[in-house]
Every structure is written in structure tokens, then in C-alpha cells.
Amino acid sequence: PVTMNFDGMGTNEQVANYYNGGCSTFFGSPATCGGPSDGVVWSGAQTSDVTSSASGTLSPPSPPNYIILTNNNGGILSATMNVAAGFGTGLSLYYYGSPMVAVYSGLNGTGTLLNPGSATLDLATCGSLGFCSYGLGFSGSAMSVIFSGNGIFDDIALGRVSAVPEPAEFGMFGLGVLLIGLFAGLRRRVG
């Protein structure tokens, strides 16, 4: 599984390619580089921390950083998380506010919505400045998640991340098929 706690970056940085082994950005320039190579690319997600919170001192599960949404689509804030290799079995996170989370089978919120029954996450079940935990299971392979509305997030964890097959794996698969074919041919000749 992949877990993102956003603590390896500075404050007010766009997460961008940090979790794809690249860099976060700060006003369009590279900021913190050398993130983990988890295959996750973000747009519209900016780090913030407990000291810069406008609503008082929040208590994220892994201080100091969490993310806020920065894409503005008709007055609704959003962020997109893309995982080109895909992931399955679920998504878990901590949130504050009343955001929505939509999981899609394609990149950039395209394809099939994999969690059609998902409702707005509800702050009423949380403490005043604490984060709520949320877990979401779905069937199929997901490639993107759209976070939208009034909310901030921390400790986002993806279920099983699909591995992109390496060329050597394709070669081993081909060799295995060839050997099965040879043994089947030998059995026919002997029998």
C-alpha cells in the first residue's frame, strides 16, 4: 500500500509530482524534490500546516502538514490524484470539513465512478478541530480520485497498487507459455 502524509514537503507547496519520485512546486518552480516513487501525481493539492491554519490549531493525525484543495471549478474547490498504474481494494484517509471523494476507473476523473453511493463526508461526527477517519472500499481498479468541496486531508492511503509489468516479466511469461507448449507436444508424441 501507498500512504501519503505530506510531511516531506514544505508549507504552501503544490504536491504535484512529489509522490511520483519528482518534485513539489512553489509558484511554478520546483520546491521539494526526491519524493517516493509511488506513481501518484496530484493537481490542485497544496500543503498547509497546523501553524498556518485559518480556523485555529488543527490536530492532523501526522503533524505538521496536511493538504488543502486549490483548483477552483465554479466556486467549488477540488484536487485530483492520478495513479496511472491503478490501485484497488480501497482508499482510506483523514479529513476535516465536509468534502466529497469520488473514485474513478480512468485518469483525471474519467471512466466509471467506482463509489456511486458515496455521500458528502460529514464533520458532525468529528470533534471540533480533530480529523475524522474514512475508509472506502470499491470493486475494480481505480486510476484517479477527485477530492472536492470544503475539506482538508491527511494520511491518504491507497489499497493494493497495481504494478506495471516490466519487459522482463513479459519475457518470462512468454517463455513459460513456450515451455508448456513444448511439454504438451512431447506428451502427444510419447503417448
PDB file of N, CA and C in Angstrom, residues 82-133:
ATOM      1  N   ASN A  82      -3.983  11.253  -9.480  1.00  0.00           N
ATOM      2  CA  ASN A  82      -3.905  10.250 -10.547  1.00  0.00           C
ATOM      3  C   ASN A  82      -2.885   9.179 -10.199  1.00  0.00           C
ATOM      4  N   VAL A  83      -3.261   7.913 -10.442  1.00  0.00           N
ATOM      5  CA  VAL A  83      -2.364   6.769 -10.248  1.00  0.00           C
ATOM      6  C   VAL A  83      -2.424   5.975 -11.553  1.00  0.00           C
ATOM      7  N   ALA A  84      -1.499   6.249 -12.467  1.00  0.00           N
ATOM      8  CA  ALA A  84      -1.540   5.659 -13.812  1.00  0.00           C
ATOM      9  C   ALA A  84      -1.513   4.139 -13.789  1.00  0.00           C
ATOM     10  N   ALA A  85      -0.809   3.535 -12.832  1.00  0.00           N
ATOM     11  CA  ALA A  85      -0.737   2.079 -12.747  1.00  0.00           C
ATOM     12  C   ALA A  85      -2.018   1.487 -12.175  1.00  0.00           C
ATOM     13  N   GLY A  86      -2.839   2.313 -11.573  1.00  0.00           N
ATOM     14  CA  GLY A  86      -4.085   1.854 -10.974  1.00  0.00           C
ATOM     15  C   GLY A  86      -3.882   1.332  -9.566  1.00  0.00           C
ATOM     16  N   PHE A  87      -4.974   1.309  -8.804  1.00  0.00           N
ATOM     17  CA  PHE A  87      -4.952   0.721  -7.472  1.00  0.00           C
ATOM     18  C   PHE A  87      -6.330   0.141  -7.190  1.00  0.00           C
ATOM     19  N   GLY A  88      -6.386  -0.782  -6.268  1.00  0.00           N
ATOM     20  CA  GLY A  88      -7.649  -1.432  -5.967  1.00  0.00           C
ATOM     21  C   GLY A  88      -7.830  -1.686  -4.493  1.00  0.00           C
ATOM     22  N   THR A  89      -8.920  -2.250  -4.140  1.00  0.00           N
ATOM     23  CA  THR A  89      -9.339  -2.685  -2.812  1.00  0.00           C
ATOM     24  C   THR A  89      -9.752  -1.571  -1.872  1.00  0.00           C
ATOM     25  N   GLY A  90      -9.321  -0.350  -2.062  1.00  0.00           N
ATOM     26  CA  GLY A  90      -9.811   0.685  -1.170  1.00  0.00           C
ATOM     27  C   GLY A  90      -8.926   1.895  -1.048  1.00  0.00           C
ATOM     28  N   LEU A  91      -9.471   2.823  -0.286  1.00  0.00           N
ATOM     29  CA  LEU A  91      -8.842   4.114  -0.042  1.00  0.00           C
ATOM     30  C   LEU A  91      -9.190   4.486   1.392  1.00  0.00           C
ATOM     31  N   SER A  92      -8.217   4.946   2.139  1.00  0.00           N
ATOM     32  CA  SER A  92      -8.509   5.449   3.477  1.00  0.00           C
ATOM     33  C   SER A  92      -7.836   6.797   3.637  1.00  0.00           C
ATOM     34  N   LEU A  93      -8.401   7.623   4.504  1.00  0.00           N
ATOM     35  CA  LEU A  93      -7.877   8.976   4.683  1.00  0.00           C
ATOM     36  C   LEU A  93      -8.417   9.565   5.969  1.00  0.00           C
ATOM     37  N   TYR A  94      -7.834  10.686   6.350  1.00  0.00           N
ATOM     38  CA  TYR A  94      -8.342  11.517   7.428  1.00  0.00           C
ATOM     39  C   TYR A  94      -8.753  12.834   6.795  1.00  0.00           C
ATOM     40  N   TYR A  95      -9.849  13.410   7.277  1.00  0.00           N
ATOM     41  CA  TYR A  95     -10.340  14.656   6.701  1.00  0.00           C
ATOM     42  C   TYR A  95     -10.907  15.562   7.785  1.00  0.00           C
ATOM     43  N   TYR A  96     -10.985  16.832   7.447  1.00  0.00           N
ATOM     44  CA  TYR A  96     -11.646  17.822   8.279  1.00  0.00           C
ATOM     45  C   TYR A  96     -12.526  18.646   7.353  1.00  0.00           C
ATOM     46  N   GLY A  97     -13.741  18.925   7.732  1.00  0.00           N
ATOM     47  CA  GLY A  97     -14.668  19.664   6.889  1.00  0.00           C
ATOM     48  C   GLY A  97     -15.745  18.741   6.364  1.00  0.00           C
ATOM     49  N   SER A  98     -16.351  19.127   5.252  1.00  0.00           N
ATOM     50  CA  SER A  98     -17.408  18.286   4.659  1.00  0.00           C
ATOM     51  C   SER A  98     -17.179  18.141   3.163  1.00  0.00           C
ATOM     52  N   PRO A  99     -16.087  17.466   2.798  1.00  0.00           N
ATOM     53  CA  PRO A  99     -15.752  17.293   1.379  1.00  0.00           C
ATOM     54  C   PRO A  99     -16.452  16.094   0.760  1.00  0.00           C
ATOM     55  N   MET A 100     -16.238  15.931  -0.536  1.00  0.00           N
ATOM     56  CA  MET A 100     -16.684  14.739  -1.257  1.00  0.00           C
ATOM     57  C   MET A 100     -15.458  14.053  -1.841  1.00  0.00           C
ATOM     58  N   VAL A 101     -15.523  12.740  -1.963  1.00  0.00           N
ATOM     59  CA  VAL A 101     -14.441  11.940  -2.526  1.00  0.00           C
ATOM     60  C   VAL A 101     -15.053  11.033  -3.587  1.00  0.00           C
ATOM     61  N   ALA A 102     -14.574  11.141  -4.820  1.00  0.00           N
ATOM     62  CA  ALA A 102     -15.083  10.326  -5.919  1.00  0.00           C
ATOM     63  C   ALA A 102     -13.932   9.544  -6.549  1.00  0.00           C
ATOM     64  N   VAL A 103     -14.091   8.226  -6.659  1.00  0.00           N
ATOM     65  CA  VAL A 103     -13.055   7.333  -7.182  1.00  0.00           C
ATOM     66  C   VAL A 103     -13.471   6.889  -8.586  1.00  0.00           C
ATOM     67  N   TYR A 104     -12.542   7.041  -9.556  1.00  0.00           N
ATOM     68  CA  TYR A 104     -12.847   6.750 -10.959  1.00  0.00           C
ATOM     69  C   TYR A 104     -11.900   5.700 -11.533  1.00  0.00           C
ATOM     70  N   SER A 105     -12.398   4.980 -12.545  1.00  0.00           N
ATOM     71  CA  SER A 105     -11.593   3.944 -13.203  1.00  0.00           C
ATOM     72  C   SER A 105     -10.593   4.525 -14.194  1.00  0.00           C
ATOM     73  N   GLY A 106     -10.771   5.760 -14.648  1.00  0.00           N
ATOM     74  CA  GLY A 106      -9.852   6.405 -15.588  1.00  0.00           C
ATOM     75  C   GLY A 106      -9.110   7.558 -14.944  1.00  0.00           C
ATOM     76  N   LEU A 107      -8.113   8.064 -15.652  1.00  0.00           N
ATOM     77  CA  LEU A 107      -7.345   9.210 -15.165  1.00  0.00           C
ATOM     78  C   LEU A 107      -8.187  10.482 -15.207  1.00  0.00           C
ATOM     79  N   ASN A 108      -7.852  11.430 -14.352  1.00  0.00           N
ATOM     80  CA  ASN A 108      -8.478  12.766 -14.316  1.00  0.00           C
ATOM     81  C   ASN A 108      -9.990  12.726 -14.152  1.00  0.00           C
ATOM     82  N   GLY A 109     -10.490  11.784 -13.365  1.00  0.00           N
ATOM     83  CA  GLY A 109     -11.923  11.717 -13.091  1.00  0.00           C
ATOM     84  C   GLY A 109     -12.753  11.258 -14.269  1.00  0.00           C
ATOM     85  N   THR A 110     -12.189  10.395 -15.112  1.00  0.00           N
ATOM     86  CA  THR A 110     -12.925   9.856 -16.261  1.00  0.00           C
ATOM     87  C   THR A 110     -13.229   8.380 -16.016  1.00  0.00           C
ATOM     88  N   GLY A 111     -13.990   7.800 -16.907  1.00  0.00           N
ATOM     89  CA  GLY A 111     -14.331   6.391 -16.776  1.00  0.00           C
ATOM     90  C   GLY A 111     -15.502   6.193 -15.835  1.00  0.00           C
ATOM     91  N   THR A 112     -15.553   5.047 -15.203  1.00  0.00           N
ATOM     92  CA  THR A 112     -16.654   4.679 -14.322  1.00  0.00           C
ATOM     93  C   THR A 112     -16.426   5.200 -12.911  1.00  0.00           C
ATOM     94  N   LEU A 113     -17.480   5.753 -12.310  1.00  0.00           N
ATOM     95  CA  LEU A 113     -17.433   6.137 -10.901  1.00  0.00           C
ATOM     96  C   LEU A 113     -17.537   4.852 -10.084  1.00  0.00           C
ATOM     97  N   LEU A 114     -16.498   4.546  -9.308  1.00  0.00           N
ATOM     98  CA  LEU A 114     -16.431   3.271  -8.592  1.00  0.00           C
ATOM     99  C   LEU A 114     -17.092   3.311  -7.222  1.00  0.00           C
ATOM    100  N   ASN A 115     -17.417   4.491  -6.725  1.00  0.00           N
ATOM    101  CA  ASN A 115     -18.107   4.604  -5.434  1.00  0.00           C
ATOM    102  C   ASN A 115     -19.367   5.459  -5.583  1.00  0.00           C
ATOM    103  N   PRO A 116     -20.341   4.997  -6.388  1.00  0.00           N
ATOM    104  CA  PRO A 116     -21.513   5.823  -6.673  1.00  0.00           C
ATOM    105  C   PRO A 116     -22.365   6.144  -5.456  1.00  0.00           C
ATOM    106  N   GLY A 117     -22.316   5.364  -4.406  1.00  0.00           N
ATOM    107  CA  GLY A 117     -23.128   5.627  -3.220  1.00  0.00           C
ATOM    108  C   GLY A 117     -22.452   6.542  -2.220  1.00  0.00           C
ATOM    109  N   SER A 118     -21.286   7.073  -2.551  1.00  0.00           N
ATOM    110  CA  SER A 118     -20.534   7.899  -1.605  1.00  0.00           C
ATOM    111  C   SER A 118     -21.238   9.220  -1.355  1.00  0.00           C
ATOM    112  N   ALA A 119     -21.446   9.531  -0.109  1.00  0.00           N
ATOM    113  CA  ALA A 119     -22.094  10.792   0.265  1.00  0.00           C
ATOM    114  C   ALA A 119     -21.034  11.792   0.710  1.00  0.00           C
ATOM    115  N   THR A 120     -21.452  13.015   0.908  1.00  0.00           N
ATOM    116  CA  THR A 120     -20.563  14.035   1.457  1.00  0.00           C
ATOM    117  C   THR A 120     -20.083  13.572   2.823  1.00  0.00           C
ATOM    118  N   LEU A 121     -18.797  13.697   3.059  1.00  0.00           N
ATOM    119  CA  LEU A 121     -18.264  13.325   4.363  1.00  0.00           C
ATOM    120  C   LEU A 121     -18.764  14.346   5.376  1.00  0.00           C
ATOM    121  N   ASP A 122     -19.108  13.903   6.551  1.00  0.00           N
ATOM    122  CA  ASP A 122     -19.840  14.739   7.498  1.00  0.00           C
ATOM    123  C   ASP A 122     -19.006  15.071   8.727  1.00  0.00           C
ATOM    124  N   LEU A 123     -18.729  16.360   8.914  1.00  0.00           N
ATOM    125  CA  LEU A 123     -17.956  16.815  10.062  1.00  0.00           C
ATOM    126  C   LEU A 123     -18.709  16.628  11.377  1.00  0.00           C
ATOM    127  N   ALA A 124     -20.018  16.523  11.311  1.00  0.00           N
ATOM    128  CA  ALA A 124     -20.811  16.423  12.542  1.00  0.00           C
ATOM    129  C   ALA A 124     -20.408  15.217  13.390  1.00  0.00           C
ATOM    130  N   THR A 125     -19.767  14.226  12.784  1.00  0.00           N
ATOM    131  CA  THR A 125     -19.364  13.042  13.535  1.00  0.00           C
ATOM    132  C   THR A 125     -17.994  13.205  14.186  1.00  0.00           C
ATOM    133  N   CYS A 126     -17.324  14.346  13.970  1.00  0.00           N
ATOM    134  CA  CYS A 126     -15.966  14.560  14.486  1.00  0.00           C
ATOM    135  C   CYS A 126     -15.959  15.550  15.639  1.00  0.00           C
ATOM    136  N   GLY A 127     -14.808  15.632  16.282  1.00  0.00           N
ATOM    137  CA  GLY A 127     -14.597  16.667  17.278  1.00  0.00           C
ATOM    138  C   GLY A 127     -14.406  18.015  16.595  1.00  0.00           C
ATOM    139  N   SER A 128     -14.335  19.074  17.347  1.00  0.00           N
ATOM    140  CA  SER A 128     -14.319  20.429  16.778  1.00  0.00           C
ATOM    141  C   SER A 128     -13.111  20.703  15.891  1.00  0.00           C
ATOM    142  N   LEU A 129     -11.915  20.352  16.295  1.00  0.00           N
ATOM    143  CA  LEU A 129     -10.736  20.604  15.457  1.00  0.00           C
ATOM    144  C   LEU A 129      -9.967  19.323  15.146  1.00  0.00           C
ATOM    145  N   GLY A 130     -10.595  18.187  15.344  1.00  0.00           N
ATOM    146  CA  GLY A 130      -9.950  16.915  15.040  1.00  0.00           C
ATOM    147  C   GLY A 130     -10.291  16.442  13.648  1.00  0.00           C
ATOM    148  N   PHE A 131      -9.513  15.514  13.146  1.00  0.00           N
ATOM    149  CA  PHE A 131      -9.742  14.913  11.842  1.00  0.00           C
ATOM    150  C   PHE A 131     -10.540  13.631  12.021  1.00  0.00           C
ATOM    151  N   CYS A 132     -11.432  13.344  11.098  1.00  0.00           N
ATOM    152  CA  CYS A 132     -12.182  12.077  11.088  1.00  0.00           C
ATOM    153  C   CYS A 132     -11.471  11.094  10.174  1.00  0.00           C
ATOM    154  N   SER A 133     -11.555   9.823  10.483  1.00  0.00           N
ATOM    155  CA  SER A 133     -11.021   8.809   9.579  1.00  0.00           C
ATOM    156  C   SER A 133     -12.141   8.333   8.663  1.00  0.00           C
TER     157      SER A 133
END
